[in-house]
PDB file of C-alpha atoms in Angstrom:
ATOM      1  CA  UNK A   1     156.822 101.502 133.244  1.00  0.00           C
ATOM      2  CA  UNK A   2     153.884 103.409 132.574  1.00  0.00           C
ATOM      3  CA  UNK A   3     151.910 103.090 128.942  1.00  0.00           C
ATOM      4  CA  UNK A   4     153.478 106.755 127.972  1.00  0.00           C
ATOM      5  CA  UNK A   5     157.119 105.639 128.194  1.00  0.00           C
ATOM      6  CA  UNK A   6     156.596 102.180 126.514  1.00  0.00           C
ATOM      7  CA  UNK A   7     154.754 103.923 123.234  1.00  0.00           C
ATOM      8  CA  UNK A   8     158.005 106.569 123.485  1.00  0.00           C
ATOM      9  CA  UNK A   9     160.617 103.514 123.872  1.00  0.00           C
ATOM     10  CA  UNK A  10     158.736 101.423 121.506  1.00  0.00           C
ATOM     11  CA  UNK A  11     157.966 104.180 118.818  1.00  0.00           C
ATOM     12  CA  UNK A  12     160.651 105.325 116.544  1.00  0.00           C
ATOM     13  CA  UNK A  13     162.880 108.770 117.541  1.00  0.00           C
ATOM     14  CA  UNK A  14     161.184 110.107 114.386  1.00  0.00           C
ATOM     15  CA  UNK A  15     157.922 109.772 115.799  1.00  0.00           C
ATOM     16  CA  UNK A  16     159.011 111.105 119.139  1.00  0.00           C
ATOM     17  CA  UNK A  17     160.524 114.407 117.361  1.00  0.00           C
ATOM     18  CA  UNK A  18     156.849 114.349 115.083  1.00  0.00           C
ATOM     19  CA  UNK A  19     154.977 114.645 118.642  1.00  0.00           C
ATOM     20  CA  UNK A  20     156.517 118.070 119.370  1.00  0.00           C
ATOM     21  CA  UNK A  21     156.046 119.689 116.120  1.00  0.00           C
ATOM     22  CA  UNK A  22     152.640 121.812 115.855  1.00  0.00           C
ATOM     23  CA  UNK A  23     149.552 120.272 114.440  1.00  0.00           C
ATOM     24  CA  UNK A  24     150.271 121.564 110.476  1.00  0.00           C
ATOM     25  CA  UNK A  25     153.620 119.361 110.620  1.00  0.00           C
ATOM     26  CA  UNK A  26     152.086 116.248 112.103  1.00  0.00           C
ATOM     27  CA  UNK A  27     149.389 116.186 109.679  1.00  0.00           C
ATOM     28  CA  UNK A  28     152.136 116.866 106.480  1.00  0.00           C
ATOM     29  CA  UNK A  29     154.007 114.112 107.845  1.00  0.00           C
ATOM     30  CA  UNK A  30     151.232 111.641 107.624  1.00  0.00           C
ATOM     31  CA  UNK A  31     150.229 112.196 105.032  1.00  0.00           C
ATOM     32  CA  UNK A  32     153.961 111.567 103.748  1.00  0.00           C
ATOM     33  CA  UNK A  33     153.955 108.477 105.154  1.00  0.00           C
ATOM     34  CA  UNK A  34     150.762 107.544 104.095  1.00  0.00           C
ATOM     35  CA  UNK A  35     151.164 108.201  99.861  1.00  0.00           C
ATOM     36  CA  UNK A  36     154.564 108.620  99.634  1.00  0.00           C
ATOM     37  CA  UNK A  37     156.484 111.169  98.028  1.00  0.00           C
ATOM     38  CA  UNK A  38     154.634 114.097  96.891  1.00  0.00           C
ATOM     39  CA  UNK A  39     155.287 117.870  95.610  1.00  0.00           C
ATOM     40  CA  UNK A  40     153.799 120.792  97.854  1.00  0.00           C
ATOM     41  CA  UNK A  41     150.749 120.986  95.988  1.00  0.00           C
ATOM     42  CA  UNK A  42     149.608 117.531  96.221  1.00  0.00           C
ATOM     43  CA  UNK A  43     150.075 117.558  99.385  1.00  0.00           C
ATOM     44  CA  UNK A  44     147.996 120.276 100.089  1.00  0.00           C
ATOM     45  CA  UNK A  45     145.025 118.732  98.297  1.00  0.00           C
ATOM     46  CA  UNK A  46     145.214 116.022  99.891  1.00  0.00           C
ATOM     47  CA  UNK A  47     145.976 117.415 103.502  1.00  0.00           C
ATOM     48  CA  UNK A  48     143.320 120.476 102.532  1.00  0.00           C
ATOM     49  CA  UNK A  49     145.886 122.605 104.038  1.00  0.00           C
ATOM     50  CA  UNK A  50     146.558 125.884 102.489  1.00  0.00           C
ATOM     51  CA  UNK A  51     149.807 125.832 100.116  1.00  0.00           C
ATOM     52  CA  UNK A  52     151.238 128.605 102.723  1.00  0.00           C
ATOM     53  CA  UNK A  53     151.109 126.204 105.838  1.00  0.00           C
ATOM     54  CA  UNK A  54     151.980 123.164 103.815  1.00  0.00           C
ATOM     55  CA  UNK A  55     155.289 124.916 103.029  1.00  0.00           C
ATOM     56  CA  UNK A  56     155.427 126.238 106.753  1.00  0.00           C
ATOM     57  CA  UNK A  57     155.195 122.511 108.004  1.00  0.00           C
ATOM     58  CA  UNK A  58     157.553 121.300 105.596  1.00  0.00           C
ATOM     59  CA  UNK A  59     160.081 123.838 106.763  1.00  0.00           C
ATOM     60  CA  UNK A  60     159.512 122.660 110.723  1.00  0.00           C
ATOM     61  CA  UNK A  61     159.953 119.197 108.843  1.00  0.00           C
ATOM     62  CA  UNK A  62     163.132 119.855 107.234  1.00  0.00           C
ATOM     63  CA  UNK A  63     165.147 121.575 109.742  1.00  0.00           C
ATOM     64  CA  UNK A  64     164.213 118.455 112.087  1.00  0.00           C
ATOM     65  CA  UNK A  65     165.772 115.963 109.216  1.00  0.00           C
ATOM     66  CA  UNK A  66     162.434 114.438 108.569  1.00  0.00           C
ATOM     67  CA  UNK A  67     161.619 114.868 104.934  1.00  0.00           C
ATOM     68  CA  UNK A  68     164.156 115.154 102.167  1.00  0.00           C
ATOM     69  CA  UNK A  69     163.291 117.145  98.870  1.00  0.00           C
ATOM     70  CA  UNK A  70     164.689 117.315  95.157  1.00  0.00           C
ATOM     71  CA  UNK A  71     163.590 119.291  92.514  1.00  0.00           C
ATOM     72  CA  UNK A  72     160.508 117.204  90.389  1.00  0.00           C
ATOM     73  CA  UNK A  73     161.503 115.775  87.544  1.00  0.00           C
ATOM     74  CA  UNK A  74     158.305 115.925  85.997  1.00  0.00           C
ATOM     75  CA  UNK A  75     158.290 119.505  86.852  1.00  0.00           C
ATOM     76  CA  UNK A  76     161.345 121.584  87.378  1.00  0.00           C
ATOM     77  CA  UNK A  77     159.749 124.075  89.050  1.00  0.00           C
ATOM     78  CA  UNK A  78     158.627 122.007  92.336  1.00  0.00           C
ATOM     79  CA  UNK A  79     160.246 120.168  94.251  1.00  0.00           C
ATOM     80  CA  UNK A  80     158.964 116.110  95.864  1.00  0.00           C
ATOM     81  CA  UNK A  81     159.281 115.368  99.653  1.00  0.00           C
ATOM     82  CA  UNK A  82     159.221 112.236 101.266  1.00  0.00           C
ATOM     83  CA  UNK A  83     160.093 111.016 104.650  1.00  0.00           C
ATOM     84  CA  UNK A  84     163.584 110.373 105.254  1.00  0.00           C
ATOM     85  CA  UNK A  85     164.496 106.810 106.443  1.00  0.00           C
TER      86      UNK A  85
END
């Protein structure tokens, strides 16, 4: 068994469905993982992504199951994403 197929076999099927997203999505994702849940605009401050591809990669992220959202309570107006376990 060749190094690919053991990191594939031992990663999780989230992290095998992260590898085929583009580059936008990975990063949002790890950063997700990283601090947590977070509203769009933090995480494009911390990412330094633009708020347009933040929302773009959370979109790819979504319809993949990967992040779940509800609206902020601190804010109605935004929403927080984390990973979904």
């Amino acid at each position: 068994m060749s190094a690919t197929e053991q990191d594939v076999k031992g990663g999780s099927e989230a992290d095998a469905v992260v590898s085929e997203l583009p580059p936008s999505s990975k990063l949002v994702y790890k950063v997700l993982e990283y601090e947590g849940s977070m509203t769009q605009e933090e995480i494009a401050a911390e990412s330094r992504l633009c708020p347009r591809t933040v929302r773009y990669a959370l979109g790819k992220l979504e319809d993949r199951d990967l992040v779940a959202s509800r609206v902020s309570l601190a804010d109605a107006r935004q929403s927080k994403y984390w990973i979904e376990e």
